[in-house]
Coordinates of C-alpha atoms in Angstrom, one line a residue:
M2 CA 84.8 68.9 99.6
K3 CA 81.7 69.0 101.8
F4 CA 80.8 71.9 104.1
I5 CA 78.8 71.3 107.3
V6 CA 77.6 74.0 109.6
E7 CA 77.8 72.8 113.2
H8 CA 77.0 75.8 115.3
L9 CA 75.3 79.1 114.8
S10 CA 75.8 81.7 117.6
K11 CA 73.7 84.8 118.1
N12 CA 76.5 87.4 117.8
S13 CA 79.6 85.5 117.0
G14 CA 79.3 83.9 113.5
R15 CA 79.3 80.2 112.9
L16 CA 81.4 77.0 113.4
G17 CA 81.6 74.3 110.8
Q18 CA 83.6 71.6 109.2
L19 CA 85.1 71.4 105.7
V20 CA 85.3 67.7 105.0
Q21 CA 87.5 66.1 102.4
Q22 CA 85.2 63.4 101.2
E23 CA 87.8 61.0 99.8
T24 CA 89.7 60.8 103.1
G25 CA 87.1 61.9 105.7
K26 CA 89.6 64.6 107.0
Q27 CA 87.8 67.4 108.7
F28 CA 89.0 71.0 109.0
K29 CA 87.3 73.4 111.5
T30 CA 85.9 76.7 110.2
P31 CA 86.5 79.6 110.5
L32 CA 89.5 78.1 108.6
L33 CA 93.0 79.6 108.1
V34 CA 94.4 78.1 104.9
Q35 CA 98.1 78.1 104.3
T36 CA 99.3 80.4 101.5
T37 CA 102.0 78.9 99.4
K38 CA 104.4 80.2 96.7
G39 CA 105.1 77.6 94.0
G40 CA 103.5 75.0 96.2
S41 CA 105.8 75.7 99.2
I42 CA 105.1 77.6 102.4
P43 CA 107.2 80.8 102.0
Y44 CA 110.7 80.4 103.5
L45 CA 109.8 77.0 105.2
S46 CA 110.8 73.5 104.1
R47 CA 108.3 70.7 104.8
E48 CA 110.3 69.6 107.8
V49 CA 110.3 73.1 109.3
F50 CA 106.6 73.6 108.7
D51 CA 105.9 70.3 110.5
S52 CA 107.6 71.9 113.5
V53 CA 105.0 74.8 113.3
T54 CA 102.1 72.4 113.3
P55 CA 102.0 68.6 112.9
E56 CA 98.3 68.8 111.9
C57 CA 97.2 68.4 108.3
Q58 CA 96.4 71.8 106.7
V59 CA 94.5 73.1 103.7
L60 CA 97.0 74.6 101.2
Q61 CA 96.2 77.6 99.1
M62 CA 97.9 77.4 95.7
S63 CA 97.9 80.3 93.2
L64 CA 98.3 80.1 89.4
A65 CA 100.4 83.3 89.6
T66 CA 103.1 81.2 91.3
M67 CA 102.4 77.8 89.8
D68 CA 101.4 78.1 86.2
H69 CA 104.9 77.1 85.0
M70 CA 104.4 73.7 86.6
K71 CA 101.6 72.7 84.2
E72 CA 103.8 70.5 81.9
A73 CA 105.6 68.7 84.8
L74 CA 102.4 68.1 86.7
G75 CA 100.7 66.8 83.6
Q76 CA 103.4 64.1 83.4
Y77 CA 103.7 63.4 87.1
K78 CA 102.2 60.0 88.1
G79 CA 103.2 59.6 91.7
S80 CA 101.1 57.3 93.8
G81 CA 97.8 59.1 93.2
G82 CA 98.3 61.9 95.6
G83 CA 97.9 64.5 92.9
L84 CA 98.8 68.2 93.4
S85 CA 99.5 68.0 97.1
E86 CA 101.8 65.0 96.7
Y87 CA 103.7 66.7 93.9
V88 CA 104.6 69.7 96.1
G89 CA 105.5 67.4 99.0
Y90 CA 102.4 67.6 101.2
K91 CA 100.7 64.4 100.3
D92 CA 97.0 64.2 101.3
Y93 CA 96.8 67.9 102.1
P94 CA 93.6 69.4 100.5
T95 CA 94.3 72.2 98.1
I96 CA 92.5 75.4 97.1
L97 CA 93.5 76.8 93.7
T98 CA 93.2 80.6 93.3
I99 CA 94.2 82.8 90.4
R100 CA 96.2 85.6 92.1
D101 CA 99.0 85.5 94.7
P102 CA 97.5 87.1 97.8
C103 CA 100.9 88.1 99.0
E104 CA 101.9 90.4 96.1
L105 CA 100.4 93.6 94.7
M106 CA 98.4 92.9 91.5
P107 CA 99.0 95.7 88.9
S108 CA 95.8 97.4 87.7
G109 CA 94.9 97.6 84.0
S110 CA 95.7 95.1 81.2
N111 CA 92.1 93.9 81.2
D112 CA 90.2 92.7 78.2
K113 CA 86.7 91.3 77.7
D114 CA 88.0 87.9 76.6
M115 CA 90.9 87.3 79.0
V116 CA 92.3 88.0 82.5
P117 CA 95.9 89.1 83.0
L118 CA 98.0 86.7 85.1
F119 CA 101.1 88.3 86.6
T120 CA 103.8 85.6 87.1
R121 CA 107.5 85.7 87.9
R122 CA 108.1 85.5 84.1
G123 CA 105.9 88.5 83.4
K124 CA 102.3 89.0 82.3
E125 CA 100.5 86.0 80.9
T126 CA 96.9 85.9 79.6
L127 CA 94.1 83.6 80.8
T128 CA 91.2 82.9 78.5
P129 CA 88.3 80.9 80.0
Q130 CA 89.3 77.8 78.0
K131 CA 93.0 78.1 79.0
Y132 CA 92.0 78.5 82.6
I133 CA 89.9 75.4 82.7
E134 CA 92.7 73.4 81.0
L135 CA 95.1 74.5 83.7
V136 CA 92.6 73.6 86.5
E137 CA 92.1 70.2 84.9
T138 CA 95.8 69.7 85.0
F139 CA 96.1 70.7 88.6
K140 CA 92.9 68.9 89.8
P141 CA 92.6 70.8 93.1
D142 CA 90.1 69.9 95.8
I143 CA 88.6 73.4 95.4
Y144 CA 89.2 76.0 92.7
Q145 CA 87.8 79.5 92.1
G146 CA 85.9 80.5 89.0
L147 CA 87.6 82.9 86.6
S148 CA 86.9 86.6 87.4
D149 CA 87.9 90.1 86.7
A150 CA 88.8 91.3 90.2
D151 CA 90.7 94.5 89.3
T152 CA 88.7 96.8 91.5
N153 CA 89.3 98.5 94.8
F154 CA 87.8 101.3 97.0
D155 CA 88.7 104.0 94.5
S156 CA 87.5 102.2 91.3
A157 CA 85.1 104.2 89.1
K158 CA 81.6 102.9 88.4
K159 CA 82.5 102.0 84.8
R160 CA 85.4 99.9 85.9
I161 CA 83.3 98.1 88.5
Q162 CA 80.5 97.4 86.0
K163 CA 83.0 96.0 83.5
S164 CA 84.4 93.7 86.2
V165 CA 80.9 92.3 86.8
D166 CA 80.1 91.9 83.1
R167 CA 83.4 90.2 82.3
T168 CA 83.1 87.9 85.3
E169 CA 79.6 86.8 84.2
S170 CA 80.9 86.1 80.7
F171 CA 83.8 84.0 82.1
M172 CA 81.5 82.1 84.4
Y173 CA 79.1 81.1 81.7
F174 CA 81.9 79.0 80.3
C175 CA 83.3 77.8 83.7
Y176 CA 79.9 76.6 84.8
E177 CA 79.4 74.5 81.7
Q178 CA 82.9 73.1 81.7
H179 CA 82.7 72.2 85.4
K180 CA 79.5 70.3 84.8
Q181 CA 80.8 68.4 81.8
S182 CA 84.5 67.8 82.8
Q183 CA 85.2 64.3 84.1
M184 CA 88.6 65.5 85.4
L185 CA 86.9 68.1 87.7
S186 CA 84.2 65.7 89.0
K187 CA 85.9 65.6 92.4
S188 CA 86.8 69.3 92.5
C189 CA 84.6 71.9 94.2
L190 CA 83.9 75.2 92.3
F191 CA 83.9 78.4 94.3
T192 CA 82.0 81.0 92.3
P193 CA 83.4 84.6 92.4
I194 CA 81.3 87.5 93.7
V195 CA 82.7 90.8 92.4
G196 CA 81.5 94.4 92.2
G197 CA 83.9 96.5 94.2
Y198 CA 82.3 98.5 97.0
N199 CA 79.0 99.0 95.1
T200 CA 76.0 97.1 96.6
Y201 CA 74.1 97.2 93.2
N202 CA 77.0 95.6 91.3
R203 CA 77.5 93.0 94.1
S204 CA 73.8 92.1 93.8
Q205 CA 74.2 91.7 90.0
S206 CA 77.1 89.3 90.6
I207 CA 75.1 87.3 93.2
K208 CA 72.0 87.2 90.9
H209 CA 74.0 85.8 88.1
A210 CA 75.6 83.1 90.3
K211 CA 72.1 82.0 91.5
E212 CA 70.6 81.9 88.1
Y213 CA 73.4 80.2 86.1
G214 CA 75.5 78.5 88.7
S215 CA 72.9 76.8 90.8
G216 CA 73.8 73.2 91.4
K217 CA 77.3 73.7 90.0
Y218 CA 79.2 75.6 92.7
G219 CA 80.1 74.6 96.2
G220 CA 81.0 77.9 97.8
F221 CA 81.7 81.6 97.1
I222 CA 84.8 83.6 96.9
F223 CA 84.6 87.4 97.3
E224 CA 87.1 89.5 95.3
G225 CA 87.5 93.0 94.1
F226 CA 88.0 94.8 97.5
H227 CA 91.8 95.4 97.1
N228 CA 94.7 94.7 94.8
Y229 CA 96.3 92.1 97.0
G230 CA 99.6 92.4 98.9
L231 CA 99.8 95.2 101.4
T232 CA 96.7 96.9 99.9
A233 CA 94.5 94.3 101.7
T234 CA 95.8 95.4 105.1
E235 CA 94.5 98.9 104.3
V236 CA 90.9 97.8 104.0
T237 CA 88.9 98.9 107.1
S238 CA 85.9 97.4 108.7
E239 CA 84.0 100.6 108.0
Q240 CA 84.5 100.1 104.3
L241 CA 84.1 96.3 104.1
V242 CA 81.4 95.3 106.7
P243 CA 78.5 97.2 105.1
I244 CA 79.2 95.6 101.7
M245 CA 79.6 92.1 103.1
S246 CA 76.5 92.4 105.2
H247 CA 74.5 93.3 102.1
C248 CA 76.0 90.3 100.2
L249 CA 75.4 87.8 102.9
K250 CA 71.8 88.8 103.3
E251 CA 71.3 88.2 99.6
L252 CA 73.0 84.8 100.0
S253 CA 70.9 83.8 103.0
E254 CA 69.4 80.9 100.9
E255 CA 72.9 79.6 100.3
K256 CA 73.9 79.7 104.0
Q257 CA 75.1 76.1 103.8
Q258 CA 77.9 77.1 101.4
P259 CA 81.4 78.1 102.6
L260 CA 82.4 81.7 102.1
M261 CA 86.0 82.8 101.4
L262 CA 87.8 86.1 101.3
P263 CA 91.4 85.9 100.0
G264 CA 94.0 88.5 100.9
A265 CA 96.1 89.9 103.9
F266 CA 93.2 91.3 105.8
T267 CA 94.1 92.5 109.3
P268 CA 93.2 90.3 112.3
L269 CA 90.6 92.8 113.4
V270 CA 88.9 92.9 110.0
M271 CA 88.9 89.1 109.9
L272 CA 87.2 89.0 113.2
E273 CA 84.4 91.3 112.1
L274 CA 83.9 89.2 108.9
I275 CA 83.8 86.0 110.9
Q276 CA 81.1 87.6 113.0
L277 CA 79.1 88.1 109.8
G278 CA 79.5 84.5 108.8
V279 CA 82.6 84.3 106.6
D280 CA 84.4 81.0 106.9
I281 CA 87.8 80.9 105.1
F282 CA 90.8 83.2 105.2
D283 CA 94.5 82.8 104.2
T284 CA 97.9 83.3 105.9
S285 CA 99.2 86.0 103.6
Y286 CA 99.0 88.5 106.5
A287 CA 101.7 86.5 108.3
Y288 CA 103.9 86.6 105.2
C289 CA 103.4 90.3 104.6
A290 CA 104.4 91.0 108.1
A291 CA 107.5 88.8 108.0
V292 CA 108.9 90.3 104.7
N293 CA 108.5 93.7 106.3
F294 CA 110.6 92.7 109.3
K295 CA 107.6 92.5 111.7
A296 CA 106.8 89.8 114.3
L297 CA 103.1 89.6 115.2
S298 CA 102.6 90.4 118.9
F299 CA 99.0 91.4 119.3
S300 CA 97.2 89.8 122.3
F301 CA 94.2 87.5 121.8
K302 CA 94.2 85.8 125.2
M303 CA 90.9 86.3 127.0
N304 CA 92.5 86.6 130.5
G305 CA 90.7 89.4 132.2
D306 CA 92.7 92.6 131.7
S307 CA 95.7 90.8 130.2
V308 CA 97.3 92.4 127.2
G309 CA 99.8 89.7 126.2
D310 CA 103.4 90.6 126.2
C311 CA 103.0 94.1 127.7
E312 CA 105.4 94.6 130.6
G313 CA 104.7 96.9 133.5
G314 CA 101.1 97.3 132.3
N315 CA 102.2 99.2 129.2
V316 CA 99.8 99.0 126.2
P317 CA 101.4 98.4 122.8
E318 CA 101.1 101.1 120.2
T319 CA 101.3 98.6 117.4
P320 CA 100.5 94.9 117.2
F321 CA 104.0 94.1 115.9
I322 CA 107.6 93.9 117.0
D323 CA 109.8 95.6 114.4
V324 CA 113.0 93.6 114.4
T325 CA 114.9 96.4 112.7
D326 CA 114.5 98.5 115.8
E327 CA 117.9 99.3 117.3
C328 CA 116.5 99.0 120.8
L329 CA 116.4 95.2 120.3
K330 CA 120.1 94.7 119.9
E331 CA 120.5 94.0 123.6
D332 CA 117.0 92.6 124.3
F333 CA 117.5 89.0 125.3
R334 CA 113.8 88.2 125.7
P335 CA 112.0 85.9 123.2
L336 CA 109.7 87.7 120.7
L337 CA 106.8 86.8 123.0
K338 CA 107.3 85.4 126.5
D339 CA 104.4 83.0 126.4
C340 CA 104.7 81.8 122.8
S341 CA 105.6 78.2 122.3
C342 CA 106.8 78.4 118.7
V343 CA 110.3 77.2 117.8
A344 CA 111.5 80.8 117.2
C345 CA 110.5 82.0 120.7
E346 CA 111.6 78.9 122.5
N347 CA 115.1 79.0 121.1
H348 CA 116.0 82.5 120.1
T349 CA 115.9 86.1 121.4
R350 CA 114.9 89.4 120.0
A351 CA 118.5 90.5 119.9
Y352 CA 119.5 87.5 117.8
I353 CA 116.7 88.0 115.3
H354 CA 117.7 91.7 115.1
H355 CA 121.3 90.6 114.4
L356 CA 120.0 88.3 111.6
Y357 CA 118.3 91.3 110.0
K358 CA 121.5 93.4 110.3
T359 CA 123.5 90.7 108.7
S360 CA 120.9 89.8 106.1
E361 CA 120.9 86.1 107.1
L362 CA 118.2 83.8 105.6
L363 CA 117.4 82.4 109.0
G364 CA 115.8 85.8 109.9
P365 CA 112.7 85.6 107.7
I366 CA 112.5 81.8 108.4
L367 CA 112.1 82.5 112.2
L368 CA 109.6 85.3 111.6
M369 CA 107.5 83.1 109.4
I370 CA 107.6 80.4 112.0
H371 CA 106.4 82.8 114.7
N372 CA 103.9 84.6 112.6
L373 CA 102.2 81.5 111.3
H374 CA 102.1 80.0 114.8
H375 CA 100.6 83.2 116.2
L376 CA 97.9 83.4 113.6
M377 CA 97.0 79.7 114.0
E378 CA 96.7 80.1 117.8
F379 CA 94.6 83.2 117.2
F380 CA 92.1 81.1 115.2
K381 CA 92.0 78.6 118.0
S382 CA 90.9 81.4 120.3
I383 CA 88.3 82.5 117.7
H384 CA 86.8 79.0 117.7
E385 CA 86.5 79.1 121.5
C386 CA 84.9 82.5 121.5
I387 CA 82.3 81.5 118.9
S388 CA 81.4 78.4 120.9
S389 CA 80.8 80.6 124.0
D390 CA 79.3 83.4 121.9
T391 CA 81.9 85.9 123.2
L392 CA 83.4 87.0 119.9
D393 CA 82.4 90.6 120.8
N394 CA 84.9 90.5 123.7
L395 CA 87.7 89.3 121.5
I396 CA 87.0 92.1 118.9
K397 CA 87.2 94.7 121.8
L398 CA 90.5 93.2 122.9
L399 CA 92.0 93.4 119.5
R400 CA 90.7 96.8 118.8
H401 CA 92.1 98.4 121.9
Q402 CA 94.6 95.9 123.4
G403 CA 93.7 97.1 126.9
G404 CA 94.1 100.8 126.1
D405 CA 92.0 103.7 124.9
K406 CA 93.3 104.2 121.3
V407 CA 92.3 101.9 118.4
V408 CA 95.3 99.8 117.5
E409 CA 96.6 100.0 113.9
Y410 CA 97.0 96.6 112.3
R411 CA 97.8 98.0 108.8
I412 CA 101.3 96.8 107.5
V413 CA 103.4 99.6 106.1
A414 CA 106.2 98.6 103.7
N415 CA 109.5 98.8 105.5
T416 CA 111.8 101.0 103.5
K417 CA 114.9 100.8 105.8
V418 CA 118.0 100.5 103.6
I419 CA 120.0 97.2 103.6
S420 CA 123.6 97.3 102.3
R421 CA 124.0 96.3 98.6
A422 CA 126.4 93.6 99.8
G423 CA 123.4 91.8 101.4
L424 CA 121.1 91.8 98.4
G425 CA 119.9 88.4 97.4
K426 CA 120.1 87.0 100.9
G427 CA 117.4 86.5 103.5
F428 CA 115.6 89.7 104.4
A429 CA 117.3 91.7 101.7
D430 CA 115.8 89.4 99.0
S431 CA 112.3 90.7 99.7
K432 CA 113.5 94.3 99.1
S433 CA 115.6 93.7 96.0

């Protein structure tokens, strides 16, 4: 993969292209990569996902949901399409990460010689050698280096320092193996930058990458800000922006490299990171909203004073529609009146509320369709604002949505009770 910076704006970040060199396919940055579970878009078949977007997408694979496929993939021949062909998305570029951004990563279980990997079968251990062997089997277009990312805003200094030291130790091995491996000659290495919310430790991690990874990596992935899952939605701009500003200043010489932040960051936080120059995010926010019965409804249309789906000039208190709300049972409007997704064009709020009440599998399917479509349209609006250097206006719109109060984008786990009879189906499955 090759990264090209095409446009730098004064106050709105940058536009670029991530190019798959073998096929010449180009993907605009800021880029929203599609989070998968076991190689599949959550809840959606390939045919349904094609109805969300017919355009080729970059797929984010995680070892936490795919490590059990190693043997089958090692024996798979196919027609040369590799990992993406194996999961049914032939010729889609792939990014291989370690952790599933949709699920909470338990803290602890760290050791100087290995990284814990939490899979559906329980905890596995990843040594640097085992990790590289897995990457060589998967042969992704992009993969991240092995890291100890078990830190968050509340982590102690000792834990943060250990995460930096262990990541450096892992990366000594990864850099050498990446350089020597013929099987990874076409794969791009994203070197991890860790260090929690401590600028000194982040500088340590960046210094090591520059000294020992120079000429070996093709981008950076920033970890250690949260424990994934809903914890990423709790990260605020006030916490994150100062640390990322510091990191990006120290990486100014590497400005031609793409920068990625995995996790379900809120749309407002993503915007402020994009303004700093971050290039790649994932769709785990759409998934986290869907499994907690929420349809994304925040406005991003720069139409004067418009606030999206607000009727009678009312300003929304939240950027979601909670489909568990009883007031929807006789609401025969689409989720969003101007949305062109399959869910909004063919179904009503009342029907999706009914699907929740009856624990039908179609419920989360329709929410994922809508949420993915909404986020992808949001990123199109971001590209337009960067081109016109008006990202500040979009940030203001998202922050207040036309009102005086700051809108809360954090996703809170929905704890409403579903009958035991419905467990194992649709919505209920995410709470079982």
